[in-house]
Amino acid sequence: MKLSESKKRRLKTGLFIGVLLGVLMTVGVYVMTDKNPASFALLPIFVIMSGLQAITGPADDDE
């Protein structure tokens, strides 16, 4: 699968934003939930996935 330059750039941006939001939300939830790890273990994964989809998903019309 060959990616165009704009797609690669979008992917990197999406990954960066996703990781950044994941870290911020994890810290926020960690503080709010009285440091109970089980309640937010999966949150960063969902945030990163949604961040990637938000950047790369709808913009597939440039081919």
Short mmCIF file of C-alpha atoms in Angstrom, two decimals:
data_model
loop_
_atom_site.label_atom_id
_atom_site.label_comp_id
_atom_site.label_asym_id
_atom_site.label_seq_id
_atom_site.Cartn_x
_atom_site.Cartn_y
_atom_site.Cartn_z
CA MET A 1 0.00 0.00 0.00
CA LYS A 2 1.58 3.21 -1.16
CA LEU A 3 0.69 6.36 0.70
CA SER A 4 0.85 9.82 -0.80
CA GLU A 5 2.83 12.55 0.93
CA SER A 6 -0.28 14.33 2.19
CA LYS A 7 -1.62 11.08 3.65
CA LYS A 8 1.67 10.44 5.45
CA ARG A 9 1.61 13.95 6.85
CA ARG A 10 -2.01 13.54 7.97
CA LEU A 11 -1.18 10.21 9.58
CA LYS A 12 1.73 11.69 11.53
CA THR A 13 -0.37 14.67 12.60
CA GLY A 14 -3.24 12.41 13.64
CA LEU A 15 -0.93 10.15 15.60
CA PHE A 16 0.69 13.12 17.34
CA ILE A 17 -2.65 14.70 18.24
CA GLY A 18 -4.03 11.34 19.34
CA VAL A 19 -1.08 10.62 21.61
CA LEU A 20 -1.18 14.14 23.03
CA LEU A 21 -4.92 13.93 23.76
CA GLY A 22 -4.48 10.42 25.13
CA VAL A 23 -1.83 11.54 27.59
CA LEU A 24 -3.81 14.62 28.64
CA MET A 25 -7.05 12.69 29.11
CA THR A 26 -5.29 9.86 30.94
CA VAL A 27 -3.75 12.32 33.38
CA GLY A 28 -7.09 14.10 33.80
CA VAL A 29 -9.03 10.90 34.42
CA TYR A 30 -6.25 9.60 36.68
CA VAL A 31 -6.60 12.68 38.86
CA MET A 32 -10.42 12.64 38.78
CA THR A 33 -10.92 8.92 39.50
CA ASP A 34 -8.83 8.96 42.67
CA LYS A 35 -5.98 7.04 41.02
CA ASN A 36 -7.84 3.84 40.16
CA PRO A 37 -5.94 2.41 37.16
CA ALA A 38 -8.63 -0.07 36.09
CA SER A 39 -11.11 2.67 35.28
CA PHE A 40 -8.98 4.38 32.62
CA ALA A 41 -6.67 1.69 31.25
CA LEU A 42 -8.33 1.60 27.82
CA LEU A 43 -8.97 5.33 27.45
CA PRO A 44 -5.73 6.29 25.65
CA ILE A 45 -6.29 3.56 23.05
CA PHE A 46 -9.76 4.87 22.22
CA VAL A 47 -8.56 8.46 22.13
CA ILE A 48 -5.64 7.65 19.82
CA MET A 49 -7.91 5.68 17.48
CA SER A 50 -10.50 8.44 17.33
CA GLY A 51 -7.77 11.04 16.81
CA LEU A 52 -6.37 9.07 13.89
CA GLN A 53 -9.81 8.54 12.39
CA ALA A 54 -10.72 12.20 12.77
CA ILE A 55 -7.63 13.26 10.82
CA THR A 56 -7.39 10.49 8.22
CA GLY A 57 -10.94 9.16 7.88
CA PRO A 58 -12.98 11.78 6.05
CA ALA A 59 -10.09 13.05 3.91
CA ASP A 60 -9.83 10.08 1.56
CA ASP A 61 -11.19 11.95 -1.47
CA ASP A 62 -7.82 13.14 -2.81
CA GLU A 63 -7.04 10.04 -4.88
#
